[in-house]
JSON list of C-alpha atoms in Angstrom, two decimals:
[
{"chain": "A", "resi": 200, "resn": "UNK", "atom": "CA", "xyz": [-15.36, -25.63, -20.32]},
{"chain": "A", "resi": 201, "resn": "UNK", "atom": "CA", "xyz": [-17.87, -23.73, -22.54]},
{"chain": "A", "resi": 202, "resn": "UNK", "atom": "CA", "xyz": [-17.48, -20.02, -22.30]},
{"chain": "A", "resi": 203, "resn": "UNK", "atom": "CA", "xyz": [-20.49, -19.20, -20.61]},
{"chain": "A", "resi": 204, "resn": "UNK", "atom": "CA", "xyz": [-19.50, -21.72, -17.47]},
{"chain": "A", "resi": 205, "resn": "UNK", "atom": "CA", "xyz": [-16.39, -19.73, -16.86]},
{"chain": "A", "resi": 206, "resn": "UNK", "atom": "CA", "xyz": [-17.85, -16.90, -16.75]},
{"chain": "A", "resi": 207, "resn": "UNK", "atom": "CA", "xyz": [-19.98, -18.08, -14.59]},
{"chain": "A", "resi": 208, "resn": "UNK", "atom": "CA", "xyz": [-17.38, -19.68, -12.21]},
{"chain": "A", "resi": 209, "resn": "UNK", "atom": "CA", "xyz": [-15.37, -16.57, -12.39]},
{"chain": "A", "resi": 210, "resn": "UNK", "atom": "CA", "xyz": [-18.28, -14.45, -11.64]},
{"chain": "A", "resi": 211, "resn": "UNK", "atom": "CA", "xyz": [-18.94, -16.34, -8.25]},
{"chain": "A", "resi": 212, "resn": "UNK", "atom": "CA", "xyz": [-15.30, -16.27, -7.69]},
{"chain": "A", "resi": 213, "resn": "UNK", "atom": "CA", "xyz": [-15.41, -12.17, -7.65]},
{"chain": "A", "resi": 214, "resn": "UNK", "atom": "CA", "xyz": [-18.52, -12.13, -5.35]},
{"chain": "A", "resi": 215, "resn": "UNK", "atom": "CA", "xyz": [-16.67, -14.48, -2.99]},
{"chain": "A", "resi": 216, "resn": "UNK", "atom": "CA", "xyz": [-13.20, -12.24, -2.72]},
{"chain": "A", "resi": 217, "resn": "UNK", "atom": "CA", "xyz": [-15.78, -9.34, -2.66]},
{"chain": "A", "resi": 218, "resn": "UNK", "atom": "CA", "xyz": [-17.90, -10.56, 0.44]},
{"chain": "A", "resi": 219, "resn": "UNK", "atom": "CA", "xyz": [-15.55, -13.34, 1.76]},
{"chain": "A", "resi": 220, "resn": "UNK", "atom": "CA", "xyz": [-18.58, -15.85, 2.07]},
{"chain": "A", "resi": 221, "resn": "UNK", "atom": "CA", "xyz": [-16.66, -19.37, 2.96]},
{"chain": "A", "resi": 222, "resn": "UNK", "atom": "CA", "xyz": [-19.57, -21.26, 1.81]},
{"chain": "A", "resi": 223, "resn": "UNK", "atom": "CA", "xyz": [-18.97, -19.61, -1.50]},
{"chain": "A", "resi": 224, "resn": "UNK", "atom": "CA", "xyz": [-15.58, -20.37, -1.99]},
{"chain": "A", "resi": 225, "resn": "UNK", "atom": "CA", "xyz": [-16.04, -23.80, -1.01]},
{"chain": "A", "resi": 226, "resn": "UNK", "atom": "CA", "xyz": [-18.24, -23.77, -3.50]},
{"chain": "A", "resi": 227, "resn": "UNK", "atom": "CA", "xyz": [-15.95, -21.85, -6.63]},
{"chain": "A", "resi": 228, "resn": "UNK", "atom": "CA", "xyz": [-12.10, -23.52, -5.49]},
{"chain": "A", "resi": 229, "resn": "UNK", "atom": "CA", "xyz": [-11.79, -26.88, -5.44]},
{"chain": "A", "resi": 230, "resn": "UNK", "atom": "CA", "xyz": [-10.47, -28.59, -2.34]},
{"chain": "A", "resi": 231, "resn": "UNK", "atom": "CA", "xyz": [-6.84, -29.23, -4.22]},
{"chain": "A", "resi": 232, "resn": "UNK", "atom": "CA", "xyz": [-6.49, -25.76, -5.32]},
{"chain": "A", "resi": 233, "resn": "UNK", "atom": "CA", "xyz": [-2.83, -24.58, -5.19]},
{"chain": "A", "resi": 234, "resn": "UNK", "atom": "CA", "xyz": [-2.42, -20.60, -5.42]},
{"chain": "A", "resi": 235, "resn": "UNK", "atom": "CA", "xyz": [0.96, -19.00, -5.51]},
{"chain": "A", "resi": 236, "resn": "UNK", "atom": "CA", "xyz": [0.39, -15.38, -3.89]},
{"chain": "A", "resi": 237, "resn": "UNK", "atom": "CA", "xyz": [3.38, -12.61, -4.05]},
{"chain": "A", "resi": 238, "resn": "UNK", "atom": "CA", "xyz": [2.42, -12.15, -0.08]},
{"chain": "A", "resi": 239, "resn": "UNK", "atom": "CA", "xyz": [3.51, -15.97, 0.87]},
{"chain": "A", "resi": 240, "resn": "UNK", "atom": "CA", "xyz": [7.16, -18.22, -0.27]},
{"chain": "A", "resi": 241, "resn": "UNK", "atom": "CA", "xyz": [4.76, -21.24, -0.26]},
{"chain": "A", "resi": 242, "resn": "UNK", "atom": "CA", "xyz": [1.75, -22.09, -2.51]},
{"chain": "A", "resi": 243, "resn": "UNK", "atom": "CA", "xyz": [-1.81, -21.72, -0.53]},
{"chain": "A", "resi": 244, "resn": "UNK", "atom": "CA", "xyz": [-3.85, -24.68, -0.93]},
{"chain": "A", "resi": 245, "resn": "UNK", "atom": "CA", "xyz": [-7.81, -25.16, -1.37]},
{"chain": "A", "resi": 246, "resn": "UNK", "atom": "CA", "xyz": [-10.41, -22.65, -0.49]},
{"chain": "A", "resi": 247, "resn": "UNK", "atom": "CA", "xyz": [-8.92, -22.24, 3.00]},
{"chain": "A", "resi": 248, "resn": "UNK", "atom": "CA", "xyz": [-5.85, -20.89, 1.94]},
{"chain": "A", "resi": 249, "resn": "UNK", "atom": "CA", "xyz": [-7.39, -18.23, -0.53]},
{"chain": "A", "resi": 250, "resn": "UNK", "atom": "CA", "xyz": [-9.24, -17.56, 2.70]},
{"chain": "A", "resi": 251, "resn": "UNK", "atom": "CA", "xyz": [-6.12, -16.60, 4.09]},
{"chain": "A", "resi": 252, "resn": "UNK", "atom": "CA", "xyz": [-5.13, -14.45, 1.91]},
{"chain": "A", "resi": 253, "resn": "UNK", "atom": "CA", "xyz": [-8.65, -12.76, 2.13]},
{"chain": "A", "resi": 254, "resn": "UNK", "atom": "CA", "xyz": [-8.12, -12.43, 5.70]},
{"chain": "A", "resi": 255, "resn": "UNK", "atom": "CA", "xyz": [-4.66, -10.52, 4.88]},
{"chain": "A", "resi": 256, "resn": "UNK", "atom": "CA", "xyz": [-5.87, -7.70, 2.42]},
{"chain": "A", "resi": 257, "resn": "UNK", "atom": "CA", "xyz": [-9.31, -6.81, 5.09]},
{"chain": "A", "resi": 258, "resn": "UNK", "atom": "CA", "xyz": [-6.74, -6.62, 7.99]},
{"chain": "A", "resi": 259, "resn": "UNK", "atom": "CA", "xyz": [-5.06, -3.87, 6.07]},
{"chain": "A", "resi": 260, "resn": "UNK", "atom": "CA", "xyz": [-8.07, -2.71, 3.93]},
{"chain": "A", "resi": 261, "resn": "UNK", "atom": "CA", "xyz": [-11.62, -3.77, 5.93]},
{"chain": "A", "resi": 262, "resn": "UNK", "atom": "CA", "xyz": [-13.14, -2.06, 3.16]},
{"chain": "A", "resi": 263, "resn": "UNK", "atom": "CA", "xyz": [-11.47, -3.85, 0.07]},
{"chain": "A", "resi": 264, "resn": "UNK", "atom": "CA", "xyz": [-13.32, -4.47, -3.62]},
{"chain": "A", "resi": 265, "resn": "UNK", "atom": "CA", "xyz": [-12.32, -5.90, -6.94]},
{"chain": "A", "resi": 266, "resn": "UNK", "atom": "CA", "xyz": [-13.52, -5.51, -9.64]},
{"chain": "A", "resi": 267, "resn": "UNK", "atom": "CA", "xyz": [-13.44, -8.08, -12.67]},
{"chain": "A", "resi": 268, "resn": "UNK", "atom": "CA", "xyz": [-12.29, -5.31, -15.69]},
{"chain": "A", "resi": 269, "resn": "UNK", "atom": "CA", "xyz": [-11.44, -7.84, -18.38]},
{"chain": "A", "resi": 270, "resn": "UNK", "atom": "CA", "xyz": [-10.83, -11.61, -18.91]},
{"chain": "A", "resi": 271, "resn": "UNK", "atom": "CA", "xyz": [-9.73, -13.63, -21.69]},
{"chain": "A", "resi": 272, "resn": "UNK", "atom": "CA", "xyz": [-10.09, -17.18, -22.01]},
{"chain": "A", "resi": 273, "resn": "UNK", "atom": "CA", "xyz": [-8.29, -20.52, -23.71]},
{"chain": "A", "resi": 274, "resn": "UNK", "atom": "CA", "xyz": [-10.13, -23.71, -22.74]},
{"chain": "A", "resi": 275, "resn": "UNK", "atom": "CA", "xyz": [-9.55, -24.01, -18.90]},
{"chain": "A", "resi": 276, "resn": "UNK", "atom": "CA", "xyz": [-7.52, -21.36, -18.38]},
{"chain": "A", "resi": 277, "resn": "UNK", "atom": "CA", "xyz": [-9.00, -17.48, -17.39]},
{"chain": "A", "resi": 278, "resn": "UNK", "atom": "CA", "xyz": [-6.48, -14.45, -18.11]},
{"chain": "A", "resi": 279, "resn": "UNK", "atom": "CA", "xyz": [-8.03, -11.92, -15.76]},
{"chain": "A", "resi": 280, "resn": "UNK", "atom": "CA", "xyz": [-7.56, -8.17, -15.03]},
{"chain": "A", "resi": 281, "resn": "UNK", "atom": "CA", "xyz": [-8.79, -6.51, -11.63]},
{"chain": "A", "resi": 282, "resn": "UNK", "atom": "CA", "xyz": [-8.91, -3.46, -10.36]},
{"chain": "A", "resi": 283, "resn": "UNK", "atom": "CA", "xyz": [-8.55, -3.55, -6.07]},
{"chain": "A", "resi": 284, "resn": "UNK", "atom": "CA", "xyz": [-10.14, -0.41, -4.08]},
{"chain": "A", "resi": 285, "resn": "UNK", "atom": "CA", "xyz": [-9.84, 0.02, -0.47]},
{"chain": "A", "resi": 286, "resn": "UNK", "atom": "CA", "xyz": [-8.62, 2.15, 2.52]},
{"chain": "A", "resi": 287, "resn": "UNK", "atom": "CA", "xyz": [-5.87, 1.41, 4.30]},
{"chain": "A", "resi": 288, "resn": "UNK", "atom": "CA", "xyz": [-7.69, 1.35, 8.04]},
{"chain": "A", "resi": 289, "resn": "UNK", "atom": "CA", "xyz": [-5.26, -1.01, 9.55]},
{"chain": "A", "resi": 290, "resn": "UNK", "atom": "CA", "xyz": [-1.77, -2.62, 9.25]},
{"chain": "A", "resi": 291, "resn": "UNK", "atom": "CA", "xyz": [-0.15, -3.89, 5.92]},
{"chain": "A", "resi": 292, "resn": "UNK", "atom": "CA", "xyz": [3.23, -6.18, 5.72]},
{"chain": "A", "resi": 293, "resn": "UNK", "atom": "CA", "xyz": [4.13, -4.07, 8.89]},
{"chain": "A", "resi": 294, "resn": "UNK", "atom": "CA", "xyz": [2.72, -0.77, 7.93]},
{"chain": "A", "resi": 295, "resn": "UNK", "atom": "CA", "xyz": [0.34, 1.06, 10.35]},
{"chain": "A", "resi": 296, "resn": "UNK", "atom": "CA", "xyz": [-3.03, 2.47, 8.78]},
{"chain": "A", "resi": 297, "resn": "UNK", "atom": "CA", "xyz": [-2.51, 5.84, 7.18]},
{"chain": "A", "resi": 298, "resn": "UNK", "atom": "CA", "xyz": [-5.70, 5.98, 6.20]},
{"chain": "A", "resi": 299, "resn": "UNK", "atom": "CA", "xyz": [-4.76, 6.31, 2.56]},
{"chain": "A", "resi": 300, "resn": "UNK", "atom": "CA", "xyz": [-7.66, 5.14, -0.75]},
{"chain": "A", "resi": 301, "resn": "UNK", "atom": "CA", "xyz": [-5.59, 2.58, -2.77]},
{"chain": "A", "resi": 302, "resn": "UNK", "atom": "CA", "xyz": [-6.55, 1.72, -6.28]},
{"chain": "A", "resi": 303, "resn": "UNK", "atom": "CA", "xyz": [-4.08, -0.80, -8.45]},
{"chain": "A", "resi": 304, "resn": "UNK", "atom": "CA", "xyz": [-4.39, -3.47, -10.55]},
{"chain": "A", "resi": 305, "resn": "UNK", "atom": "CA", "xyz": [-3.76, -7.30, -11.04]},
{"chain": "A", "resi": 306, "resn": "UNK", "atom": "CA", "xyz": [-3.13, -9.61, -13.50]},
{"chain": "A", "resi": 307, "resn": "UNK", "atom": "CA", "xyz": [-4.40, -12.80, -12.48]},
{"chain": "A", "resi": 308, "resn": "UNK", "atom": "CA", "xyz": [-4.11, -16.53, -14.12]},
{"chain": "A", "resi": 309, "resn": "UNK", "atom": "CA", "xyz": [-7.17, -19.35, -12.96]},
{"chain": "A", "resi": 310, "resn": "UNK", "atom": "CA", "xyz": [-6.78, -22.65, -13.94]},
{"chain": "A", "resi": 311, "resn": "UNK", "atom": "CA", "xyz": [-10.12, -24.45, -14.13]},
{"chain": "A", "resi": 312, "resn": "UNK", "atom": "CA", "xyz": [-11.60, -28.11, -14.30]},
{"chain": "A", "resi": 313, "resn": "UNK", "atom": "CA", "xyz": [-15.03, -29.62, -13.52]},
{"chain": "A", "resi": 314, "resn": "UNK", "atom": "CA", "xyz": [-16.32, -26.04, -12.60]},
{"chain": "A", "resi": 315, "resn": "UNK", "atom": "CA", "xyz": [-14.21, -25.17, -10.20]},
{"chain": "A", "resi": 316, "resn": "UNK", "atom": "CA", "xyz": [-10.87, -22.83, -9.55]},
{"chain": "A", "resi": 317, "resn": "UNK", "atom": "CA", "xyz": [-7.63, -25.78, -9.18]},
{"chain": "A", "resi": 318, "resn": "UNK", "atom": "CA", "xyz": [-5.15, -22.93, -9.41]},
{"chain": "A", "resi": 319, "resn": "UNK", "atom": "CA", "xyz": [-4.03, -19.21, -9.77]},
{"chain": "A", "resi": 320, "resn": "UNK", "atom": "CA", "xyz": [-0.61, -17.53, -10.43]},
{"chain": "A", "resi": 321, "resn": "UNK", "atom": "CA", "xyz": [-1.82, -13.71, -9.29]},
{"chain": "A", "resi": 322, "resn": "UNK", "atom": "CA", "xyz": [0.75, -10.96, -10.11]},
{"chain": "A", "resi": 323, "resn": "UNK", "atom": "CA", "xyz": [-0.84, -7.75, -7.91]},
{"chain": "A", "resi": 324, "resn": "UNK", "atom": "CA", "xyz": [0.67, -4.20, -7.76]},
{"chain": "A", "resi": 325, "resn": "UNK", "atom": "CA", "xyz": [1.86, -4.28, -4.56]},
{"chain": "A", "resi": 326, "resn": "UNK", "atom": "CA", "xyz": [4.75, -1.60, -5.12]},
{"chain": "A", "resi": 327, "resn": "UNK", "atom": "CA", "xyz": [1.67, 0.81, -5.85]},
{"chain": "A", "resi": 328, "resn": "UNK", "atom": "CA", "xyz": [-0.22, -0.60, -3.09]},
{"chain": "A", "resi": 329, "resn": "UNK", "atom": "CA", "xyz": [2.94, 0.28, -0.70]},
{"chain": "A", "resi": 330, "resn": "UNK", "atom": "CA", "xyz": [3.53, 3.60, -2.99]},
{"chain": "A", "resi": 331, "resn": "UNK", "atom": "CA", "xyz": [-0.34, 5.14, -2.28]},
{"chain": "A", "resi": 332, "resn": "UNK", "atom": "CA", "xyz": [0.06, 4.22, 1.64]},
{"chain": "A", "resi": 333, "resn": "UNK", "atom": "CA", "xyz": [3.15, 5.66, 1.78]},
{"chain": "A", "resi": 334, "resn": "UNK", "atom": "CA", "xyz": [5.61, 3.09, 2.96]},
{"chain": "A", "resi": 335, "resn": "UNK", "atom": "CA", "xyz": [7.56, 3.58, -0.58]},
{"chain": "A", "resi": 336, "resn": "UNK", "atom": "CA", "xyz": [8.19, 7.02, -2.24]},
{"chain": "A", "resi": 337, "resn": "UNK", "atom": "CA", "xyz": [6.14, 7.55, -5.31]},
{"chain": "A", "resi": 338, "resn": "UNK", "atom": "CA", "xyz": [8.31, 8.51, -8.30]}
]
């Protein structure tokens, strides 16, 4: 894919983890999308299952943003580094709201064909997320 068309695609991408707008993601991840998330043993398949994992983060953070820092790419695949913002308003792998402002990163790889997200290997900071809500001690 020319440059400009994955930017593109990853652009939409951001705005639909940003607003969670199904349409959108139906849109950006193909229907045979397989993503393997830290949060889940199995791979999560087409846009529904990135849904999911949506779903997960604004049950513990209703307020949650990334933001697209940096991405490098080599034909169809995106290297991509995020920053995630939020407030931890409600419960988290099993730990009540504290109220606590996260901010960590992620290192991200998208796999791309015929404009569309097929796959992603994400690799977020969840030991800081669980650090700066207070479920693990900071060092």
């Amino acid at each position: 894919m020319p440059l400009e068309a994955v930017k593109s695609v990853m652009n939409r991408f951001v705005e639909f983890i940003n607003t969670s707008d199904e349409d959108l993601g139906r849109e950006v991840i193909s229907p045979d999308a397989v993503f393997h998330a830290p949060s889940h043993p199995e791979p999560l398949r087409g846009p529904e299952g990135y849904i999911e994992v949506i779903g997960m983060m604004r049950s513990g953070f209703p307020d949650v943003q990334w933001t697209l820092e940096e991405m490098i790419g080599e034909g169809d695949t995106v290297a991509a580094r995020f920053t995630m913002r939020g407030t931890h308003d409600g419960e988290f792998f099993g730990i009540p709201a504290s109220g606590n402002r996260v901010s960590v990163q992620a290192m991200n790889f998208y796999y791309l064909a015929d404009g569309r997200i097929v796959g992603e290997r994400g690799q977020p900071d969840l030991l800081g997320v669980m650090q700066q809500i207070g479920a693990v001690p900071a060092p």
